[in-house]
XYZ file of C-alpha atoms in Angstrom:
309
model
C 8.191 4.164 13.557
C 6.915 5.839 10.393
C 3.132 6.255 10.364
C 1.073 6.278 7.165
C -2.664 6.848 6.808
C -4.115 4.120 4.615
C -7.579 4.451 3.045
C -10.052 2.085 1.372
C -12.041 4.413 -0.924
C -13.933 1.567 -2.609
C -15.967 1.332 0.592
C -17.483 4.724 -0.223
C -15.633 7.998 -0.809
C -15.409 10.916 -3.190
C -12.166 12.469 -4.313
C -12.982 15.434 -2.076
C -13.164 13.069 0.923
C -9.695 11.792 0.083
C -8.261 15.250 -0.571
C -9.555 16.578 2.739
C -8.117 13.652 4.682
C -4.798 13.849 2.833
C -4.431 17.524 3.716
C -5.050 16.777 7.400
C -2.597 13.877 7.183
C 0.061 16.184 5.779
C -0.639 19.038 8.193
C -0.390 16.786 11.252
C 2.967 15.257 10.381
C 2.349 11.735 9.069
C 4.904 10.111 6.794
C 2.507 9.261 3.990
C -0.955 8.828 2.561
C -1.723 5.590 0.737
C -4.841 4.091 -0.753
C -6.085 0.712 -1.880
C -6.628 -0.146 -5.545
C -10.098 -1.682 -5.815
C -13.142 -1.121 -7.994
C -15.944 -2.604 -5.866
C -16.849 -2.503 -2.202
C -16.350 -5.448 0.159
C -19.491 -4.517 2.081
C -22.186 -1.850 1.991
C -23.268 0.066 -1.103
C -19.903 1.734 -1.798
C -21.616 4.956 -2.847
C -20.856 7.107 -4.719
C -18.683 4.456 -6.371
C -14.986 3.764 -6.864
C -12.249 6.268 -7.558
C -9.227 5.218 -9.581
C -6.067 4.868 -7.497
C -3.589 6.537 -9.838
C -5.989 9.283 -10.913
C -6.405 10.078 -7.214
C -2.669 10.054 -6.550
C -1.975 12.293 -9.552
C -4.320 14.919 -8.152
C -2.925 14.590 -4.630
C 0.589 14.905 -6.026
C -0.099 18.546 -6.871
C -2.305 19.242 -3.849
C 0.204 18.106 -1.226
C 3.858 18.997 -0.789
C 5.487 16.570 1.658
C 3.583 13.284 2.004
C 4.781 10.046 0.505
C 2.009 8.822 -1.800
C 1.313 5.300 -2.991
C -0.824 2.215 -3.357
C -1.242 -0.743 -1.044
C -1.436 -2.310 -3.495
C -2.029 -1.777 -7.204
C -3.426 -4.909 -8.827
C -1.327 -6.262 -11.684
C -4.537 -7.479 -13.321
C -5.805 -3.916 -13.761
C -3.010 -2.481 -15.901
C -0.440 -3.416 -18.511
C 3.108 -3.054 -17.169
C 4.330 -0.555 -19.780
C 1.496 1.978 -19.268
C 1.734 1.423 -15.500
C 5.424 2.374 -15.559
C 4.554 5.525 -17.520
C 1.727 6.472 -15.153
C 3.738 6.025 -11.963
C 6.740 7.875 -13.412
C 4.488 10.774 -14.372
C 2.896 10.968 -10.929
C 6.372 10.801 -9.417
C 7.341 13.847 -11.496
C 4.113 15.641 -10.543
C 4.840 15.040 -6.846
C 8.499 16.018 -6.983
C 9.622 12.464 -6.262
C 7.243 11.296 -3.513
C 5.614 8.237 -5.070
C 5.853 4.576 -4.051
C 4.413 1.634 -5.975
C 2.835 -1.234 -4.105
C 2.140 -3.988 -6.621
C 0.268 -7.251 -6.102
C -1.310 -10.013 -8.138
C -4.966 -9.152 -7.517
C -7.380 -11.265 -5.479
C -10.953 -9.921 -5.467
C -12.743 -11.756 -8.241
C -16.046 -9.867 -8.207
C -14.442 -6.538 -9.103
C -12.927 -8.196 -12.144
C -16.146 -9.783 -13.318
C -18.069 -6.609 -12.493
C -15.908 -4.427 -14.730
C -14.888 -6.875 -17.437
C -11.311 -7.398 -16.227
C -9.767 -10.840 -16.883
C -9.137 -12.807 -13.691
C -6.749 -15.686 -14.396
C -6.028 -18.515 -11.931
C -3.784 -17.819 -8.932
C -0.626 -19.310 -10.452
C -0.959 -17.227 -13.582
C -1.619 -14.083 -11.541
C 1.677 -14.652 -9.721
C 3.441 -15.244 -13.030
C 2.053 -12.001 -14.424
C 2.985 -10.130 -11.251
C 6.578 -11.339 -11.508
C 6.816 -10.232 -15.145
C 5.239 -6.877 -14.326
C 7.733 -6.241 -11.527
C 10.602 -7.056 -13.862
C 9.247 -4.868 -16.663
C 8.358 -1.830 -14.557
C 11.712 -1.777 -12.779
C 13.503 -2.520 -16.053
C 11.848 0.373 -17.863
C 12.655 2.805 -15.070
C 16.308 1.821 -14.728
C 17.220 1.592 -18.424
C 19.641 4.464 -19.132
C 18.270 7.329 -21.201
C 19.061 6.762 -24.856
C 19.046 2.982 -24.537
C 16.241 0.583 -25.461
C 14.518 -1.981 -23.249
C 13.191 -5.336 -24.444
C 11.543 -8.166 -22.563
C 10.366 -11.562 -23.748
C 8.100 -13.199 -21.223
C 5.259 -15.649 -21.315
C 2.587 -13.004 -20.792
C 4.237 -9.727 -21.857
C 6.659 -8.856 -24.630
C 8.369 -5.493 -25.139
C 10.587 -4.759 -28.142
C 12.940 -1.780 -28.268
C 10.967 0.331 -25.821
C 12.381 3.848 -25.357
C 11.774 3.259 -21.626
C 10.479 6.771 -21.062
C 9.575 8.785 -19.093
C 11.958 8.364 -16.196
C 10.725 8.899 -12.648
C 12.222 11.699 -10.566
C 13.490 9.309 -7.893
C 16.719 7.556 -8.764
C 17.203 4.809 -9.590
C 13.407 4.416 -9.290
C 10.465 4.867 -6.912
C 10.346 2.394 -4.020
C 8.582 -0.893 -4.717
C 6.365 -2.514 -2.062
C 5.484 -6.208 -2.182
C 3.276 -7.755 0.468
C 1.185 -10.705 1.503
C 1.146 -13.839 3.613
C 2.382 -16.366 1.054
C 5.200 -18.588 2.249
C 7.143 -19.162 -0.984
C 6.515 -16.999 -4.041
C 5.689 -13.820 -2.130
C 8.944 -13.775 -0.103
C 10.882 -14.653 -3.270
C 9.356 -11.725 -5.176
C 9.976 -9.388 -2.252
C 13.603 -10.458 -2.034
C 14.117 -9.916 -5.739
C 12.239 -6.673 -6.345
C 11.012 -4.951 -3.184
C 12.355 -2.065 -1.168
C 9.685 -2.825 1.436
C 7.787 -5.955 2.408
C 4.329 -5.418 3.897
C 2.222 -7.760 6.011
C -1.447 -6.737 5.712
C -3.710 -7.301 8.712
C -1.698 -10.084 10.310
C -1.455 -10.885 13.995
C 1.605 -9.313 15.586
C 2.900 -12.654 16.840
C 2.946 -13.946 13.257
C 5.112 -11.136 11.889
C 8.615 -12.348 12.882
C 8.209 -15.596 10.930
C 6.802 -13.750 7.918
C 9.683 -11.305 7.924
C 12.206 -14.099 8.402
C 10.990 -15.821 5.259
C 11.866 -12.664 3.323
C 15.289 -12.477 4.977
C 15.924 -16.113 4.058
C 14.789 -15.528 0.472
C 17.101 -12.515 0.256
C 20.044 -14.530 1.508
C 19.262 -17.270 -1.013
C 19.748 -14.871 -3.944
C 22.749 -13.096 -2.441
C 20.942 -9.903 -1.436
C 22.897 -8.551 1.516
C 20.266 -6.140 2.860
C 16.671 -7.403 2.831
C 13.713 -5.088 2.225
C 12.429 -2.894 5.018
C 9.464 -4.387 6.862
C 6.056 -2.836 7.394
C 2.558 -3.809 8.485
C -0.992 -2.634 7.853
C -3.591 -2.651 10.612
C -7.031 -1.190 11.221
C -6.999 2.025 13.277
C -9.466 2.701 16.090
C -8.233 5.118 18.753
C -10.203 7.100 21.316
C -9.489 9.268 24.320
C -11.352 6.748 26.477
C -13.016 3.350 26.110
C -16.350 4.920 25.185
C -14.824 6.822 22.286
C -13.004 3.700 21.108
C -16.302 1.795 21.128
C -18.069 4.619 19.270
C -15.454 4.644 16.526
C -15.585 0.859 16.242
C -19.364 0.958 15.845
C -19.065 3.667 13.176
C -17.106 1.278 10.941
C -19.195 -1.784 11.783
C -16.492 -3.522 13.810
C -16.064 -4.766 17.367
C -13.222 -3.668 19.627
C -12.302 -7.170 20.778
C -12.307 -8.607 17.277
C -10.009 -5.886 15.990
C -7.621 -6.309 18.899
C -7.483 -10.069 18.379
C -6.365 -9.510 14.783
C -3.544 -7.056 15.383
C -5.518 -3.817 15.174
C -4.158 -0.503 16.408
C -7.047 -0.215 18.858
C -7.459 1.507 22.214
C -6.653 4.680 24.089
C -3.495 6.603 23.141
C -1.386 4.946 25.842
C -2.643 1.495 24.832
C -1.903 2.210 21.190
C 1.636 3.319 21.993
C 2.178 -0.093 23.610
C 0.707 -1.907 20.586
C 2.911 0.026 18.175
C 5.873 -0.883 20.342
C 5.023 -4.553 19.822
C 5.000 -4.007 16.052
C 8.444 -2.408 16.326
C 9.746 -5.336 18.379
C 8.473 -7.704 15.687
C 10.568 -5.870 13.096
C 8.218 -3.363 11.454
C 9.616 0.098 10.774
C 6.499 1.511 9.105
C 2.813 1.149 9.965
C -0.089 1.700 7.585
C -3.007 2.816 9.745
C -6.232 1.810 8.026
C -8.609 4.734 8.560
C -12.020 3.490 7.451
C -14.201 6.471 8.411
C -12.837 9.122 6.075
C -15.119 11.791 7.526
C -13.615 11.418 11.024
C -10.718 13.848 10.683
C -10.433 14.143 14.471
C -9.418 10.479 14.562
C -6.335 11.136 12.455
C -5.548 14.296 14.426
C -5.805 12.414 17.741
C -3.178 9.882 16.701
C -0.882 12.676 15.512
C -1.153 14.662 18.741
C -1.570 11.978 21.424
C 0.242 8.923 20.016
C 2.988 9.991 17.627
C 4.813 12.255 20.152
C 5.224 9.268 22.475
C 6.906 7.120 19.830
C 10.192 9.016 19.904
């Protein structure tokens, strides 16, 4: 099982908070460091305010050397597909080929209204997401010296030079995720290298993954995307430490466990991760909500990861 630390900086974090946690994540052997792409908090004051996802990842690209870096997930409503392809390709070059792009349709209306970002209806957001996935991957995979054009309902590109190219060939990995039963699996089958289920109950994962397998078969894709899951992290050496960490993020132990959280003592967490593996996940995004608690991340690296084999 590949373990990734996943952060939610819109809840309240500076770049220095993220840099410090990323360095610990790298030093203790995790596979990657990912962040959300949001502009307003979902609770609390969010101070000192949001940090931009791709600005953050650009800086971390030159301040880390091994970690996979990416978004879970970038909102298609925030960026035009052409500039997004340029940005991600540049950060991929800055990192030496360690970037992954999670891309979704956007869902949190208040951050759009709060910062003057258009927020179209759900169907249109899916339509735009599909066109963005096609454009971004098309720009990256167009051979050097050739032009790329696209005529869609929402985006049109004419004779783009399709530059720069990312370091990774043929392109950085694409992550598509969500709980939708039709369009989401279809988009994952068509474009994704990885399909992610965010904060779902473990018993629901096999059916969600099977929908992606079925969608892949329907379009003749022989090997479906890899499967991953995101879950809140709350680990302690004993029950008291678990409860203390839960209280620090305003959550309850039982509630997190009921919703598929990676919650408990190290031995309990090893068992939970085993259940995720049995369900089909090969990568886990561990949502670390208290970015100041570096010992939390270190505990998982030293007391959990060695038991996973």
